[in-house]
JSON list of C-alpha atoms in Angstrom, two decimals:
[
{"chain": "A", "resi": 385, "resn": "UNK", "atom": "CA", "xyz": [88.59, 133.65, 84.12]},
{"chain": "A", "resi": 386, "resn": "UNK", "atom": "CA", "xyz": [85.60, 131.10, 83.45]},
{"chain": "A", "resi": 387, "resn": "UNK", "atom": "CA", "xyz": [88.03, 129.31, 80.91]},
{"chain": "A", "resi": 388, "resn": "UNK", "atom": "CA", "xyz": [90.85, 129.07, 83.52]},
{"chain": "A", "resi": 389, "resn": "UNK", "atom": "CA", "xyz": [88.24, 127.96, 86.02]},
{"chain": "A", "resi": 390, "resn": "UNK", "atom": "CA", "xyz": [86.71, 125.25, 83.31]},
{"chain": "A", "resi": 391, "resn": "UNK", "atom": "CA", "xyz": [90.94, 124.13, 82.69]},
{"chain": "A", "resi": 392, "resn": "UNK", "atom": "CA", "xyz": [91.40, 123.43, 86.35]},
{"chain": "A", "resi": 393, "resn": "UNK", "atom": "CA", "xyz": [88.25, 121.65, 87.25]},
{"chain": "A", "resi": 394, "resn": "UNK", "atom": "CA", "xyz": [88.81, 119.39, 83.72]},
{"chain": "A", "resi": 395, "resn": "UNK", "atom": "CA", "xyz": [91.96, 118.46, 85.16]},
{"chain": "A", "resi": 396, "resn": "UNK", "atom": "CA", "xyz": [91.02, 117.86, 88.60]},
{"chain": "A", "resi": 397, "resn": "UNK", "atom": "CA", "xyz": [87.88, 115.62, 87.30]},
{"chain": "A", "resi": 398, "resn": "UNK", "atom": "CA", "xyz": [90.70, 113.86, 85.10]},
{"chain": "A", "resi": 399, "resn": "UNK", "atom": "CA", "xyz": [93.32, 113.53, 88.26]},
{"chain": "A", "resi": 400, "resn": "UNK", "atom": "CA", "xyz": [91.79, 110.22, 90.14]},
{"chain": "A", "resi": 401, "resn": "UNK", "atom": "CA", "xyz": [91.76, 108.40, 86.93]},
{"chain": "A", "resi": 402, "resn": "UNK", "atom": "CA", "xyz": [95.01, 108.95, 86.05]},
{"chain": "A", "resi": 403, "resn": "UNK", "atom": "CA", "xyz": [96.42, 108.11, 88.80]},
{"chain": "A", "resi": 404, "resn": "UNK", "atom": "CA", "xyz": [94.56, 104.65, 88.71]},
{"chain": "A", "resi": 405, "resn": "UNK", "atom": "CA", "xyz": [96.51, 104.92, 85.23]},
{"chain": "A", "resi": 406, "resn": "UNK", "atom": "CA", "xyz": [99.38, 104.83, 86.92]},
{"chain": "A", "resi": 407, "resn": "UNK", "atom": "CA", "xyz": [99.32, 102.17, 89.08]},
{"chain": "A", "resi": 408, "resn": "UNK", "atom": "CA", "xyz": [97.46, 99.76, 86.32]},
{"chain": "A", "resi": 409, "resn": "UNK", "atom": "CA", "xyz": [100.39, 100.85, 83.56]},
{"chain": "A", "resi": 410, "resn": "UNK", "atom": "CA", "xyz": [103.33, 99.82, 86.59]},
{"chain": "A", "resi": 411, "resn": "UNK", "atom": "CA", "xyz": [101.69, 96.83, 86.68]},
{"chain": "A", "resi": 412, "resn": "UNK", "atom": "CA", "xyz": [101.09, 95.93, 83.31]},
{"chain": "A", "resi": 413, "resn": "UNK", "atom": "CA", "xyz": [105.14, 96.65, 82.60]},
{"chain": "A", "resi": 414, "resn": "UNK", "atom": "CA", "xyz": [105.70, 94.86, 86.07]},
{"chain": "A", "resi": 415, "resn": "UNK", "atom": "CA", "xyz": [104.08, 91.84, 83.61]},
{"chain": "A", "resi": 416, "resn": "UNK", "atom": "CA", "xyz": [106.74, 92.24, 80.67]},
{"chain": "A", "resi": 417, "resn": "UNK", "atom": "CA", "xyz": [109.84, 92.92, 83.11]},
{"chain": "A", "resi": 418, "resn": "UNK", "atom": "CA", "xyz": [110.04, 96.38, 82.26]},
{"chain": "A", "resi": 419, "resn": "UNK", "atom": "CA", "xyz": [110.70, 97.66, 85.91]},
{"chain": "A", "resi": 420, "resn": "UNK", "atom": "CA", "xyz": [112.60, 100.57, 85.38]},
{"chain": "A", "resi": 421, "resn": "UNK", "atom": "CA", "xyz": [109.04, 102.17, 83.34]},
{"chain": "A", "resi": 422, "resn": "UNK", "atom": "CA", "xyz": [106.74, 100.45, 86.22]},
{"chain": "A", "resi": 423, "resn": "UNK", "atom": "CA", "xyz": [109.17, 102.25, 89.32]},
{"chain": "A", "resi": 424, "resn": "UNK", "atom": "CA", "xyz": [108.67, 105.99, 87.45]},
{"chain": "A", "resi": 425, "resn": "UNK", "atom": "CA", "xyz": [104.59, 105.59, 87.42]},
{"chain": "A", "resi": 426, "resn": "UNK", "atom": "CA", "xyz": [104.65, 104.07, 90.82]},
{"chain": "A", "resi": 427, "resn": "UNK", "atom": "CA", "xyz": [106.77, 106.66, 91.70]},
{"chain": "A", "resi": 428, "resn": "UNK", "atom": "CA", "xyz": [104.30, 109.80, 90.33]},
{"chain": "A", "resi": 429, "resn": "UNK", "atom": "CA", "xyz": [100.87, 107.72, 91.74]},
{"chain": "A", "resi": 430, "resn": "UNK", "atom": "CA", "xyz": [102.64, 107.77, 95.21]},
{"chain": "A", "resi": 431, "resn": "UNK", "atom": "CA", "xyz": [103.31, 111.88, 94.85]},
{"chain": "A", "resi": 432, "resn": "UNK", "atom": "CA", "xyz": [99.56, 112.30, 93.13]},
{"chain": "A", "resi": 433, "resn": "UNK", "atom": "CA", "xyz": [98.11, 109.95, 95.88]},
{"chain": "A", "resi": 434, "resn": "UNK", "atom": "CA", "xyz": [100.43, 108.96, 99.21]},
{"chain": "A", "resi": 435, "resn": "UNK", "atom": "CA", "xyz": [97.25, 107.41, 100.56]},
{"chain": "A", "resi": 436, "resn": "UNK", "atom": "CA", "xyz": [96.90, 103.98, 97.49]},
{"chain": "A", "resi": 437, "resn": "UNK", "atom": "CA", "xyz": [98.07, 101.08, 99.09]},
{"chain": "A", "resi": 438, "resn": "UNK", "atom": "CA", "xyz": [98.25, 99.25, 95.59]},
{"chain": "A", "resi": 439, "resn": "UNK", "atom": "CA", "xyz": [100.52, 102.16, 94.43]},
{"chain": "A", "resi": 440, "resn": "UNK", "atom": "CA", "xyz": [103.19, 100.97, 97.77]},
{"chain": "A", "resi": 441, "resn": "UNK", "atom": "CA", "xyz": [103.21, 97.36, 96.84]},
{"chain": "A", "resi": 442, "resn": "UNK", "atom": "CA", "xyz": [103.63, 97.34, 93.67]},
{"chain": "A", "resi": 443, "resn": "UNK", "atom": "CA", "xyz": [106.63, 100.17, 93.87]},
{"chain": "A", "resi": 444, "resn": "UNK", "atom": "CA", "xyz": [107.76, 97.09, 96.59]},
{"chain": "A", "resi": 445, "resn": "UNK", "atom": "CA", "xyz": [107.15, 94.70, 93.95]},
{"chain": "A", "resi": 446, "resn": "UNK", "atom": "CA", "xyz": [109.68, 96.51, 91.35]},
{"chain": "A", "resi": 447, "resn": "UNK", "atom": "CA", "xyz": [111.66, 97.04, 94.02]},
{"chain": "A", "resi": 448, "resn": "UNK", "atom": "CA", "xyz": [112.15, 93.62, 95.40]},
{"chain": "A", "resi": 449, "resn": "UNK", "atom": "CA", "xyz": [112.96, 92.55, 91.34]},
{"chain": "A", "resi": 450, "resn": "UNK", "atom": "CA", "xyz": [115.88, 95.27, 91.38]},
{"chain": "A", "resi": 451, "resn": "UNK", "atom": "CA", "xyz": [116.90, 93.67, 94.54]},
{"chain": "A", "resi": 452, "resn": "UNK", "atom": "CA", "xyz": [116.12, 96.41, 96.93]},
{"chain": "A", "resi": 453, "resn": "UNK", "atom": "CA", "xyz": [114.54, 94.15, 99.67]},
{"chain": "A", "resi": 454, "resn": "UNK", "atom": "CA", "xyz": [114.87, 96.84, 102.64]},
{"chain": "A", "resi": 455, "resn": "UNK", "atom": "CA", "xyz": [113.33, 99.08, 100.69]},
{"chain": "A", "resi": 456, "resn": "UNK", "atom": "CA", "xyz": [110.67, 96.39, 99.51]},
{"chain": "A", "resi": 457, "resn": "UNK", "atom": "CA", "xyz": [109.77, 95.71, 102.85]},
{"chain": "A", "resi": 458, "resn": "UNK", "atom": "CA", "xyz": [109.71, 99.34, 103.99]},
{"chain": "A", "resi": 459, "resn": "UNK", "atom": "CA", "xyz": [107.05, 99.66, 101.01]},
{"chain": "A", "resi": 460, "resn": "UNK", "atom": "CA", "xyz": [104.70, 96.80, 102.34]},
{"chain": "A", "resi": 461, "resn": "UNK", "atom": "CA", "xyz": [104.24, 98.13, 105.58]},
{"chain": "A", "resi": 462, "resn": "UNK", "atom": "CA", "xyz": [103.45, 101.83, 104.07]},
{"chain": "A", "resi": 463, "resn": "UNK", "atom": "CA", "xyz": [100.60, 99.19, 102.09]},
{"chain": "A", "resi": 464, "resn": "UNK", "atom": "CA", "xyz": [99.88, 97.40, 104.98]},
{"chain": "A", "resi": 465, "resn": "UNK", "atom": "CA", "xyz": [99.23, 100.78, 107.12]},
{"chain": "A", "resi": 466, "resn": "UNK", "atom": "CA", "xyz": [96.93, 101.94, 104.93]},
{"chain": "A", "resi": 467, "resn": "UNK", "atom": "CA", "xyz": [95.21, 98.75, 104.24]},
{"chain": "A", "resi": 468, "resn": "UNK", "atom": "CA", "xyz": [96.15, 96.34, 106.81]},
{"chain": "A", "resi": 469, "resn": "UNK", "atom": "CA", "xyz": [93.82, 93.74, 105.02]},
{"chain": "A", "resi": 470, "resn": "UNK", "atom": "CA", "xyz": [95.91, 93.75, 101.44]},
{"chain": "A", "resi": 471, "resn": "UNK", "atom": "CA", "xyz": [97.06, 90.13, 101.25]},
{"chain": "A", "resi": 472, "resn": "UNK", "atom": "CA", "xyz": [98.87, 91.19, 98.21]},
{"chain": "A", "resi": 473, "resn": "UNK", "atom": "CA", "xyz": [101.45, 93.31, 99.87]},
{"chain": "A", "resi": 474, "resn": "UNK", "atom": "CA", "xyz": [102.29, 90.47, 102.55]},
{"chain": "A", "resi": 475, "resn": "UNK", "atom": "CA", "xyz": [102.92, 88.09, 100.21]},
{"chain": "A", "resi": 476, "resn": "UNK", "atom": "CA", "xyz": [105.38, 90.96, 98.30]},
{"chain": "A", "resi": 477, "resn": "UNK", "atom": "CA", "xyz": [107.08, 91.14, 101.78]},
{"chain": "A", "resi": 478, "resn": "UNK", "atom": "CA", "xyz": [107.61, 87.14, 102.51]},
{"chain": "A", "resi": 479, "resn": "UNK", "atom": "CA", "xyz": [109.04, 87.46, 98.82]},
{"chain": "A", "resi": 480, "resn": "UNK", "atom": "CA", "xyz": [111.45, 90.28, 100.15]},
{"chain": "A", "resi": 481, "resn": "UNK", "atom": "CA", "xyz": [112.06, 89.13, 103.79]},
{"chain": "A", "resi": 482, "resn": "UNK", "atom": "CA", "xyz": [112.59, 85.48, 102.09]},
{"chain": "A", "resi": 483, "resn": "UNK", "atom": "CA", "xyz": [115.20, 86.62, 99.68]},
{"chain": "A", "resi": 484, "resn": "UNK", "atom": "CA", "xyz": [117.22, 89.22, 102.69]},
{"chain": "A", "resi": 485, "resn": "UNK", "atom": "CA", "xyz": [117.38, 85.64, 104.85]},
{"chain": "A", "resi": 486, "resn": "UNK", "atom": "CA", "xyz": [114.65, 86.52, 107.35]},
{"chain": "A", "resi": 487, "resn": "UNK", "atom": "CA", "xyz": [113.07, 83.54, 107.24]},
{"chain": "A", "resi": 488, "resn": "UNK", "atom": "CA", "xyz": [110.55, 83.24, 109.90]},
{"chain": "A", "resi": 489, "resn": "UNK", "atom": "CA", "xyz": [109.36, 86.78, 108.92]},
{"chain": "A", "resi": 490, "resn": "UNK", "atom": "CA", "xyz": [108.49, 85.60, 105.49]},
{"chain": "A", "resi": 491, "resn": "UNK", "atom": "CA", "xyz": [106.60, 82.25, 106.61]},
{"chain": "A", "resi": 492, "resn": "UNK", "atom": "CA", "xyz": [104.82, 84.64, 108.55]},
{"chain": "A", "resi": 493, "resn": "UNK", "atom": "CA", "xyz": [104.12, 87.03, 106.14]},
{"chain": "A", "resi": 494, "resn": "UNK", "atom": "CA", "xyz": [103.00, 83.91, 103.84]},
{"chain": "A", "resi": 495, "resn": "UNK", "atom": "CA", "xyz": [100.89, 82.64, 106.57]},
{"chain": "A", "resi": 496, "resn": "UNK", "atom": "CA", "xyz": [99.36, 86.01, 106.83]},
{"chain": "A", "resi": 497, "resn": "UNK", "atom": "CA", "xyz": [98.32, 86.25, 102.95]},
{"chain": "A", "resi": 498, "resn": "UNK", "atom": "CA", "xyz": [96.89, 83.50, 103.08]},
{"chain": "A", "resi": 499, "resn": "UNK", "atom": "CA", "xyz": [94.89, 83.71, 106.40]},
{"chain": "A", "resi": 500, "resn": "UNK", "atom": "CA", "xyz": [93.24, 86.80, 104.50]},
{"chain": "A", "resi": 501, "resn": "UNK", "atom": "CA", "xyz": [92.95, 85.47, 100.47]},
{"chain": "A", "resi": 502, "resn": "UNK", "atom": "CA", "xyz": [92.56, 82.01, 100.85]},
{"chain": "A", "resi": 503, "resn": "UNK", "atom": "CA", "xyz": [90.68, 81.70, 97.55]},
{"chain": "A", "resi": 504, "resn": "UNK", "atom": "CA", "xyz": [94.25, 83.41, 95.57]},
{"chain": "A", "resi": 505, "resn": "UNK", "atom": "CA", "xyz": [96.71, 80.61, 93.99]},
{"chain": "A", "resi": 506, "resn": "UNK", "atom": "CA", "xyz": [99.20, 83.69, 94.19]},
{"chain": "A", "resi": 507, "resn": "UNK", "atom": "CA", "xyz": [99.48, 83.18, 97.78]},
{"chain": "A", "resi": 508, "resn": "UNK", "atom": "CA", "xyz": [99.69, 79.59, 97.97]},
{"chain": "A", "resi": 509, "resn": "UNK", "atom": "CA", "xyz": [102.12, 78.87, 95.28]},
{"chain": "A", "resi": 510, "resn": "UNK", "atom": "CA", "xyz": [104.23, 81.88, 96.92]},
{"chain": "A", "resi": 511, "resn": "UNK", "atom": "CA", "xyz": [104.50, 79.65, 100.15]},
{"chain": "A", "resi": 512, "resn": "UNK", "atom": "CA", "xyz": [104.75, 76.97, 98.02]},
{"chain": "A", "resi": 513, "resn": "UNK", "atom": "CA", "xyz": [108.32, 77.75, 96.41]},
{"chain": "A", "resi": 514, "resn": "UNK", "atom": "CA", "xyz": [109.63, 79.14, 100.04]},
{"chain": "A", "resi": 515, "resn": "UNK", "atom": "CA", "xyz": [108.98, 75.40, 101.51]},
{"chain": "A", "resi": 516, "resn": "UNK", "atom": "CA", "xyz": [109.86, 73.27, 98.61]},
{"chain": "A", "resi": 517, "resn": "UNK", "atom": "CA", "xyz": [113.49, 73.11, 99.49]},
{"chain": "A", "resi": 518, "resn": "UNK", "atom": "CA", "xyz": [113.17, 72.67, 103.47]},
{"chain": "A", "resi": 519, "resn": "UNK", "atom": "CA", "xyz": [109.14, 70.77, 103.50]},
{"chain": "A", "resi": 520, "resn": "UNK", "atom": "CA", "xyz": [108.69, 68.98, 100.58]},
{"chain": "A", "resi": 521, "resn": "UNK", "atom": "CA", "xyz": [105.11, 67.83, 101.77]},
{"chain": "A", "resi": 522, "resn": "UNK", "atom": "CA", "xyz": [104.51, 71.11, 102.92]},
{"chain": "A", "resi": 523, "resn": "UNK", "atom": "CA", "xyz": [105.50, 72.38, 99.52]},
{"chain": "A", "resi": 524, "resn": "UNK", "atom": "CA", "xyz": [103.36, 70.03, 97.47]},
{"chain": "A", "resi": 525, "resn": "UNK", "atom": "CA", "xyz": [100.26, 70.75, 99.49]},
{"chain": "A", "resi": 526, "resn": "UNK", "atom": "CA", "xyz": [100.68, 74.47, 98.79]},
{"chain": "A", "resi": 527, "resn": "UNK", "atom": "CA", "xyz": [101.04, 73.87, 95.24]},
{"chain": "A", "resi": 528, "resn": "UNK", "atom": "CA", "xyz": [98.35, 71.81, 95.15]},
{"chain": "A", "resi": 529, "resn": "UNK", "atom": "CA", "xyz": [95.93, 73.85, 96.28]},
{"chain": "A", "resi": 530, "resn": "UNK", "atom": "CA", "xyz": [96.95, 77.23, 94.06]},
{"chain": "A", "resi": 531, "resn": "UNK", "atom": "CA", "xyz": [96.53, 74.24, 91.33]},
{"chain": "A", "resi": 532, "resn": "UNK", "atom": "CA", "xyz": [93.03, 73.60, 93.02]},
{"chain": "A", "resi": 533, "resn": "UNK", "atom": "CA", "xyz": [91.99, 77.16, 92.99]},
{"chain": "A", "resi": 534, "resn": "UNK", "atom": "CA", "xyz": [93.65, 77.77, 89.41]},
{"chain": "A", "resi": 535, "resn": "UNK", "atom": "CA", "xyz": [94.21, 74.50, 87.04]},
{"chain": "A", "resi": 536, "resn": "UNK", "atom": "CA", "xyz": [96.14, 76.33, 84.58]},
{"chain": "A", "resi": 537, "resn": "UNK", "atom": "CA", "xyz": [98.52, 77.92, 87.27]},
{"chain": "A", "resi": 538, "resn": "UNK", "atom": "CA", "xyz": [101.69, 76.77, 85.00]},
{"chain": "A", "resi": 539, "resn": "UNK", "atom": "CA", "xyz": [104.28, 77.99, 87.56]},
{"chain": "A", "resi": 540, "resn": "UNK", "atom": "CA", "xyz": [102.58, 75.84, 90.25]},
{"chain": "A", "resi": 541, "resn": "UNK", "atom": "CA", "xyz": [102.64, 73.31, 88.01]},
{"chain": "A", "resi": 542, "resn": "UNK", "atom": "CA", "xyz": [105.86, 73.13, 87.00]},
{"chain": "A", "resi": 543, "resn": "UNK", "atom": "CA", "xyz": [106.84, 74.12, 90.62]},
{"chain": "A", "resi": 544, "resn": "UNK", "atom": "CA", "xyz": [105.25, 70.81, 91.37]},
{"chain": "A", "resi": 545, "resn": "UNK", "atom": "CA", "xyz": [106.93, 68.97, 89.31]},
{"chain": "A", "resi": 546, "resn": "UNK", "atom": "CA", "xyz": [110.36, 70.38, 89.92]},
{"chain": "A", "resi": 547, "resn": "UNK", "atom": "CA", "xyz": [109.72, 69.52, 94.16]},
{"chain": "A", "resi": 548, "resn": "UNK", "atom": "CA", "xyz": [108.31, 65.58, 93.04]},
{"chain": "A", "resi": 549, "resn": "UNK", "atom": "CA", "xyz": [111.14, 65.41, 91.00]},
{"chain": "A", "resi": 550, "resn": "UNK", "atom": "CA", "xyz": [113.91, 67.38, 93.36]},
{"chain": "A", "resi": 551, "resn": "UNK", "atom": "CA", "xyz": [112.39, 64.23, 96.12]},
{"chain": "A", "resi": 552, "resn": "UNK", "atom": "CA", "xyz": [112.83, 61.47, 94.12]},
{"chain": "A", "resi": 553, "resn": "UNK", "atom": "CA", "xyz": [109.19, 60.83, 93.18]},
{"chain": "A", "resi": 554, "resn": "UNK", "atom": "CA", "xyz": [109.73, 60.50, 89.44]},
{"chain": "A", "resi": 555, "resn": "UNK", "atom": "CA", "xyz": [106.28, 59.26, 88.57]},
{"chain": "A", "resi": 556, "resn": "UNK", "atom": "CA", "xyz": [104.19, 61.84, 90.19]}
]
């Protein structure tokens, strides 16, 4: 009995860990595109652990890159219920409202990520690439400032140069 007793509270004292496990492995194969392997430990943190926000937006994340964007969005508000301060998951859901054609909802959920990270290029550079074909200036001002906040940011960069280029400004 003491050695049954021992088993279960090792593997209780081991649970919380691995379920951070989880979440950190989704995201590291969210990294390398391998989003079929990131949706199954998403999928096992959110059964260990219904309460992780992180666990929600990045299952919305690997969602929204299989093209699910209902489901995506469905995802970000679990996050954003449990954490309604995670900037993360509202830029996830402009991403997913963007690409489903709800436009305003994803300038708002931009607007929102940033109003609560200011300081992450993530958020600006987001916003960035959903005004660079509609606000140019808008666009550049975004990118900009995730360049401000991150110099190497090479998406932002290149972003940047793509909307300059896209308006005619060759030399910048």
């Amino acid at each position: 009995m003491r050695i049954l007793t021992f088993l279960l509270l090792l593997a209780l004292a081991g649970s919380a860990p691995a379920r951070a496990n989880l979440v950190d492995q989704a995201a590291a194969d969210l990294k390398v595109q391998r989003v079929d392997e990131a949706l199954a430990f998403l999928n096992q943190a959110i059964a260990a652990n219904p309460s992780d926000p992180r666990a929600y937006a990045y299952r919305a994340y690997a969602l929204s890159c299989m093209g699910n964007w209902d489901q995506a969005v469905a995802d970000c508000h679990q996050a954003l219920d449990l954490n309604p301060r995670f900037a993360q998951a509202y830029c996830i859901m402009g991403n997913a409202n963007w690409m489903k054609g709800r436009l305003e909802d994803a300038g708002d959920d931009f607007n929102e990520a940033i109003s609560l990270a200011p300081g992450d290029p993530d958020n600006w550079f987001s916003r960035g690439v959903f005004y660079a074909k509609k606000d140019r200036e808008r666009s550049i001002a975004d990118l900009s400032q995730a360049l401000r906040l991150s110099p190497t940011f090479e998406k932002a960069l290149y972003q940047r140069g793509t909307t300059y280029m896209d308006g005619g400004q060759f030399d910048l």
